[in-house]
Coordinates of C-alpha atoms in Angstrom, one line a residue:
M1 CA -26.0 8.7 -44.4
I2 CA -27.5 12.1 -44.3
S3 CA -25.9 15.1 -46.1
F4 CA -23.6 16.1 -43.3
F5 CA -21.4 13.2 -44.3
T6 CA -22.0 13.2 -48.2
R7 CA -18.8 12.8 -50.1
K8 CA -18.2 14.9 -53.1
R9 CA -17.2 11.6 -54.7
A10 CA -19.0 9.8 -54.4
P11 CA -50.9 5.4 -16.6
V12 CA -52.6 3.5 -14.0
V13 CA -55.9 4.5 -13.2
A14 CA -56.4 4.3 -9.6
L15 CA -59.9 3.5 -8.0
L16 CA -61.2 5.6 -5.2
T17 CA -62.3 3.1 -2.6
I18 CA -63.6 5.6 0.1
A19 CA -67.4 6.5 0.0
C20 CA -68.2 10.1 0.1
T21 CA -71.2 11.1 1.9
G22 CA -72.7 14.6 3.0
L23 CA -69.9 17.1 3.8
A24 CA -67.2 14.4 3.5
A25 CA -68.3 14.1 -0.1
V26 CA -67.8 17.6 -0.7
G27 CA -64.4 17.2 0.7
C28 CA -63.7 13.9 -1.2
S29 CA -64.9 15.7 -4.3
S30 CA -62.7 18.7 -3.8
S31 CA -59.6 16.5 -3.1
S32 CA -60.2 14.5 -6.1
S33 CA -60.7 17.7 -8.3
T34 CA -57.6 19.2 -6.7
S35 CA -55.7 16.0 -7.4
A36 CA -56.8 15.7 -11.0
S37 CA -56.1 19.5 -11.6
T38 CA -52.5 18.9 -10.1
S39 CA -52.2 15.9 -12.3
G40 CA -53.2 17.7 -15.3
S41 CA -50.9 20.6 -14.5
S42 CA -47.9 18.2 -14.0
S43 CA -48.7 16.5 -17.3
A44 CA -48.7 19.9 -19.2
T45 CA -45.5 21.0 -17.5
A46 CA -43.8 17.8 -18.5
S47 CA -45.1 18.1 -22.0
S48 CA -44.1 21.6 -22.2
S49 CA -40.6 20.6 -20.9
A50 CA -40.2 18.0 -23.4
S51 CA -41.4 20.2 -26.4
S52 CA -39.1 22.9 -25.0
K53 CA -35.9 20.8 -25.8
P54 CA -34.2 22.0 -29.0
T55 CA -34.4 20.2 -32.1
G56 CA -31.9 19.5 -34.9
T57 CA -28.9 17.2 -35.5
V58 CA -25.3 17.0 -34.4
S59 CA -22.9 15.4 -37.0
V60 CA -20.0 13.5 -35.5
A61 CA -17.2 12.2 -37.3
Y62 CA -15.6 9.5 -34.9
A63 CA -12.8 7.0 -35.0
S64 CA -14.2 3.6 -35.7
S65 CA -13.0 2.3 -32.3
L66 CA -15.8 4.5 -30.8
Q67 CA -18.7 3.0 -33.1
F68 CA -20.5 0.8 -30.5
L69 CA -20.4 3.4 -27.8
N70 CA -21.5 6.2 -29.9
E71 CA -24.1 4.4 -31.9
K72 CA -25.5 2.2 -29.2
V73 CA -25.0 4.1 -25.8
V74 CA -24.1 7.7 -26.4
S75 CA -26.6 8.5 -29.4
P76 CA -29.9 7.5 -27.5
A77 CA -28.8 9.0 -24.3
F78 CA -27.6 12.3 -25.7
T79 CA -30.9 12.6 -27.6
A80 CA -33.0 11.8 -24.5
A81 CA -31.0 14.4 -22.5
E82 CA -30.5 17.2 -24.9
G83 CA -33.2 16.9 -27.7
Y84 CA -30.6 16.9 -30.7
T85 CA -30.4 13.8 -32.8
F86 CA -27.2 12.2 -33.6
S87 CA -25.6 11.5 -37.1
G88 CA -22.3 9.7 -37.0
R89 CA -19.6 8.6 -39.2
G90 CA -16.9 6.2 -38.2
A91 CA -13.6 5.6 -39.8
S92 CA -9.9 5.8 -39.1
S93 CA -9.0 9.1 -37.4
G94 CA -6.4 9.6 -40.3
D95 CA -9.0 9.3 -43.0
L96 CA -11.5 11.5 -41.0
E97 CA -8.8 14.1 -40.8
A98 CA -8.1 14.0 -44.5
D99 CA -11.8 14.2 -45.5
I100 CA -12.4 17.2 -43.2
A101 CA -9.4 19.0 -44.6
S102 CA -10.4 18.5 -48.2
G103 CA -14.0 19.4 -47.4
E104 CA -15.4 16.1 -48.4
I105 CA -17.1 16.0 -45.0
T106 CA -18.2 18.8 -42.7
P107 CA -19.1 17.4 -39.3
N108 CA -19.8 19.6 -36.2
V109 CA -17.6 17.4 -34.0
F110 CA -14.5 15.3 -34.5
E111 CA -13.5 12.6 -32.0
S112 CA -10.0 11.2 -32.8
V113 CA -7.7 8.7 -31.3
G114 CA -4.6 11.1 -30.4
G115 CA -4.4 14.6 -31.0
D116 CA -2.0 14.2 -33.8
N117 CA -4.9 13.7 -36.1
I118 CA -6.5 17.1 -35.0
T119 CA -3.5 19.3 -35.1
P120 CA -3.1 19.2 -38.8
L121 CA -6.4 20.8 -39.1
E122 CA -5.4 23.9 -37.2
P123 CA -6.1 26.8 -37.4
K124 CA -8.4 26.5 -40.4
F125 CA -10.9 24.1 -39.0
T126 CA -10.2 24.2 -35.1
N127 CA -7.4 25.5 -32.7
W128 CA -8.3 23.4 -29.7
Y129 CA -9.2 20.0 -28.7
I130 CA -9.8 18.2 -25.4
Q131 CA -8.3 14.8 -24.2
Y132 CA -10.8 13.1 -22.0
A133 CA -10.5 9.3 -22.1
G134 CA -7.9 6.7 -22.6
T135 CA -7.5 3.0 -23.9
A136 CA -4.9 0.4 -24.2
M137 CA -3.9 -2.3 -26.6
V138 CA -4.8 -6.0 -26.5
V139 CA -4.7 -9.0 -28.8
A140 CA -8.4 -10.3 -29.8
Y141 CA -8.6 -14.0 -30.7
N142 CA -11.4 -16.1 -32.2
P143 CA -12.4 -18.7 -29.7
N144 CA -13.1 -21.2 -32.7
S145 CA -9.5 -20.7 -34.0
K146 CA -7.5 -24.0 -34.1
Y147 CA -5.0 -21.8 -32.0
A148 CA -7.8 -20.8 -29.4
S149 CA -6.5 -23.2 -26.6
Q150 CA -3.0 -21.6 -26.9
F151 CA -4.5 -18.0 -27.0
K152 CA -6.7 -18.9 -23.9
A153 CA -3.6 -20.2 -21.9
I154 CA -1.8 -17.0 -22.4
A155 CA -4.8 -15.0 -21.6
D156 CA -5.6 -16.9 -18.3
G157 CA -2.1 -16.8 -17.2
S158 CA -1.4 -20.7 -17.6
K159 CA 1.3 -19.6 -20.0
P160 CA 3.5 -16.4 -20.2
V161 CA 2.5 -13.4 -22.4
S162 CA 5.9 -13.7 -24.0
D163 CA 4.7 -16.9 -25.6
L164 CA 2.2 -14.7 -27.5
F165 CA 4.9 -13.2 -29.8
T166 CA 6.1 -16.8 -30.8
L167 CA 2.5 -18.0 -31.5
L168 CA 1.9 -14.9 -33.6
Q169 CA 4.8 -16.1 -35.9
T170 CA 3.1 -19.4 -36.6
P171 CA 3.0 -20.1 -40.4
G172 CA -0.7 -20.1 -41.6
L173 CA -2.1 -18.2 -38.5
K174 CA -4.1 -15.4 -39.9
L175 CA -3.6 -12.0 -38.2
G176 CA -5.5 -9.0 -38.8
R177 CA -4.6 -5.3 -38.0
T178 CA -5.2 -1.8 -39.5
D179 CA -3.2 0.6 -41.9
P180 CA -0.5 2.4 -39.9
N181 CA -0.7 5.2 -42.3
T182 CA -4.2 6.3 -41.5
D183 CA -5.3 4.4 -38.3
P184 CA -3.7 5.2 -34.9
Q185 CA -4.7 1.5 -33.9
G186 CA -2.6 0.3 -36.9
R187 CA 0.4 2.1 -35.7
D188 CA -0.2 1.1 -32.0
F189 CA -0.1 -2.5 -32.8
I190 CA 3.3 -2.1 -34.3
Y191 CA 4.5 0.1 -31.4
M192 CA 3.2 -2.7 -29.0
L193 CA 5.2 -5.5 -31.0
E194 CA 8.3 -3.2 -30.8
L195 CA 7.9 -2.7 -27.1
A196 CA 7.5 -6.3 -26.4
Q197 CA 10.4 -7.1 -28.5
M198 CA 12.4 -4.8 -26.2
Y199 CA 10.7 -5.8 -22.9
Y200 CA 11.0 -9.6 -23.4
H201 CA 14.3 -9.4 -25.1
L202 CA 13.0 -11.2 -28.1
P203 CA 15.0 -11.7 -31.3
S204 CA 15.6 -8.6 -33.3
D205 CA 13.4 -10.1 -36.1
T206 CA 10.4 -10.8 -34.1
V207 CA 8.4 -7.8 -35.2
A208 CA 9.2 -8.5 -38.9
K209 CA 8.1 -12.0 -38.7
I210 CA 4.7 -11.2 -37.1
L211 CA 4.1 -8.6 -39.6
G212 CA 5.2 -10.6 -42.6
T213 CA 7.4 -7.6 -43.7
S214 CA 10.5 -5.4 -42.8
D215 CA 8.5 -2.4 -44.0
F216 CA 6.5 -1.7 -41.0
G217 CA 4.8 1.3 -42.6
T218 CA 3.5 -0.4 -45.7
A219 CA -0.2 -0.3 -46.5
S220 CA -0.2 -3.3 -48.8
S221 CA 0.1 -6.3 -46.4
S222 CA -2.5 -8.8 -46.5
Q223 CA -2.9 -8.5 -42.8
I224 CA -4.5 -5.0 -43.2
Y225 CA -8.4 -4.5 -43.0
A226 CA -10.4 -1.4 -42.4
E227 CA -10.9 -0.6 -38.6
S228 CA -14.6 -0.7 -39.2
S229 CA -14.6 -4.2 -40.4
L230 CA -11.7 -5.9 -38.7
D231 CA -13.6 -7.1 -35.5
S232 CA -16.5 -8.5 -37.6
T233 CA -13.8 -10.3 -39.7
L234 CA -12.3 -11.8 -36.6
Q235 CA -15.8 -12.8 -35.2
S236 CA -16.7 -14.5 -38.6
G237 CA -13.8 -16.7 -38.2
Q238 CA -11.7 -15.5 -41.0
L239 CA -9.0 -14.4 -38.7
D240 CA -7.3 -16.2 -35.9
A241 CA -6.3 -13.0 -34.0
A242 CA -6.4 -9.3 -34.5
S243 CA -5.3 -6.0 -32.9
A244 CA -7.9 -4.1 -30.7
F245 CA -8.2 -1.9 -28.0
V246 CA -9.4 -3.2 -24.7
T247 CA -12.5 -1.0 -25.0
Q248 CA -13.6 -2.7 -28.3
A249 CA -13.0 -6.1 -26.8
I250 CA -15.1 -5.3 -23.8
E251 CA -18.0 -3.7 -25.7
L252 CA -18.1 -6.3 -28.4
H253 CA -17.4 -9.2 -25.9
L254 CA -14.4 -10.3 -27.9
D255 CA -11.9 -13.0 -26.3
Y256 CA -8.8 -11.1 -25.9
I257 CA -5.3 -11.2 -24.2
P258 CA -4.7 -8.3 -21.8
L259 CA -1.1 -7.0 -22.1
P260 CA 1.4 -5.6 -19.5
V261 CA 1.1 -1.8 -19.1
Q262 CA 4.8 -1.5 -20.0
I263 CA 3.8 -2.5 -23.6
N264 CA 0.0 -1.8 -23.9
L265 CA 0.3 1.9 -24.4
G266 CA -2.2 2.5 -21.7
S267 CA -0.5 4.5 -19.0
A268 CA 0.8 8.0 -19.0
A269 CA 3.4 6.8 -16.4
Y270 CA 5.2 4.9 -19.2
A271 CA 5.1 7.6 -21.8
A272 CA 8.9 7.9 -22.2
Q273 CA 9.1 4.1 -22.7
Y274 CA 6.3 4.0 -25.3
K275 CA 8.2 6.9 -27.3
K276 CA 11.0 4.5 -27.9
A277 CA 8.7 2.6 -30.5
S278 CA 8.3 4.2 -33.8
V279 CA 7.2 3.6 -37.4
T280 CA 7.8 5.4 -40.6
I281 CA 4.5 6.0 -42.6
K282 CA 4.0 7.3 -46.1
G283 CA 5.8 10.6 -46.9
G284 CA 8.8 9.7 -44.6
V285 CA 6.9 10.7 -41.6
T286 CA 8.1 9.0 -38.4
K287 CA 5.5 8.5 -35.7
H288 CA 6.5 7.5 -32.1
G289 CA 4.4 5.7 -29.4
S290 CA 2.4 7.4 -26.8
P291 CA -0.3 6.6 -24.2
Q292 CA -3.4 6.2 -26.3
V293 CA -6.2 8.9 -25.6
I294 CA -9.4 9.9 -27.1
D295 CA -9.7 13.6 -28.2
I296 CA -12.6 15.7 -29.2
T297 CA -12.9 19.2 -30.8
I298 CA -15.5 21.3 -32.7
I299 CA -15.1 21.7 -36.4
G300 CA -15.7 25.2 -38.0
T301 CA -18.1 27.6 -36.4
P302 CA -19.5 26.1 -33.4
T303 CA -23.2 25.1 -33.5
P304 CA -25.6 24.8 -30.6
A305 CA -25.8 21.0 -31.3
G306 CA -22.2 20.6 -31.5
I307 CA -21.5 22.6 -28.2
A308 CA -24.3 20.4 -26.5
F309 CA -22.6 17.1 -27.9
V310 CA -19.2 18.1 -26.6
K311 CA -20.6 19.4 -23.2
Y312 CA -22.6 16.2 -22.9
T313 CA -19.7 14.0 -23.5
L314 CA -17.5 15.6 -20.9
S315 CA -20.5 15.6 -18.4
P316 CA -20.5 13.3 -15.6
A317 CA -23.2 11.2 -17.3
G318 CA -21.2 11.2 -20.6
L319 CA -17.9 10.1 -18.9
A320 CA -19.8 7.3 -16.9
Q321 CA -20.6 5.9 -20.2
Y322 CA -17.1 5.9 -21.4
K323 CA -16.0 4.2 -18.0
Q324 CA -18.6 1.5 -18.4
G325 CA -17.3 0.9 -22.0
G326 CA -13.7 0.1 -20.5
F327 CA -12.1 3.5 -21.0
S328 CA -9.8 5.1 -18.4
L329 CA -10.7 8.6 -17.5
P330 CA -7.9 11.1 -17.1
T331 CA -8.7 14.6 -16.1
P332 CA -10.0 16.3 -19.3
T333 CA -7.3 18.6 -20.6
V334 CA -7.5 21.4 -23.1
F335 CA -4.7 21.6 -25.8
G336 CA -4.4 24.7 -28.0
S337 CA -6.3 27.9 -27.6
T338 CA -8.2 27.5 -24.3
S339 CA -9.9 30.9 -24.9
S340 CA -11.4 29.5 -28.0
V341 CA -13.3 26.7 -26.3
P342 CA -17.1 27.7 -26.0
S343 CA -17.9 28.9 -22.6
A344 CA -20.7 26.1 -22.0
I345 CA -17.9 23.5 -22.6
S346 CA -15.3 25.3 -20.4
S347 CA -17.8 25.5 -17.6
E348 CA -18.2 21.5 -17.7
L349 CA -14.5 21.3 -17.2
G350 CA -14.8 23.7 -14.3
S351 CA -12.8 26.4 -15.9

């Protein structure tokens, strides 16, 4: 990891087939010379254009759920288009927020799941953010799990989705999720379970039985894994099922069960319903369910590389990468001080 994120703690040659004689030879020679000259000029222009691209690095702190997209898709495309190289750090949005606030990391750009991990950084580190993509909850499962046939039956519609919440209570079934105190996905999984309990009129202790505790905000459950390692733990066979965003499942080719829009936190139209779900985390802070969106901002003084990255992300090319990755694309919206958004970024929004 480069110093941006160092913790204080730690051709094809063509043959001329036309014989040139007399004046024709002169003409052919002239044409060939002109062609070579033009080709040389074009090559020089292309070389000049390539060398004229800016150099440098953009440091991006991003939610772990964006790791595949950022590292495998966005990074090489951004560098090819803009010239800057990409240096990324993925972690839970809450942990990144805390590390930025403490000065342990100093990224140029922060991409978070939910604006509530950006607003605490205002106004010292930023005073605006842009909401530009959306995702939804699913339950991923291991196809080699002894429960795989049951998960598959629910996924393909042979059995009702409501059966999922009984299956997840099975003694011995290994379920993985993330810490609700630091990771939005950790809270989203709990919100989803609460919404399912209401939507399907399940017994009042359904969520507690699935989580294995009545303290939904605890960080000490054996079910809890770092978001950066949860998917690989599932794929390795150590887990039977795990929480996931549909975008992660698509990008990583995970087997998963899609969930109804009423409970998957993926539609703005159900915002009021989602808000009925809540979880109290450390510090006695109560958080409520909401449509899951991706937000982006610049941290500290805007740098050319940082501005270029945000502008690229919000460009048609950038958003197309998100769409291919399974994200929904709501109209990009600025929250906070609109006048503070660099003009190059505002122009990408059409404002």
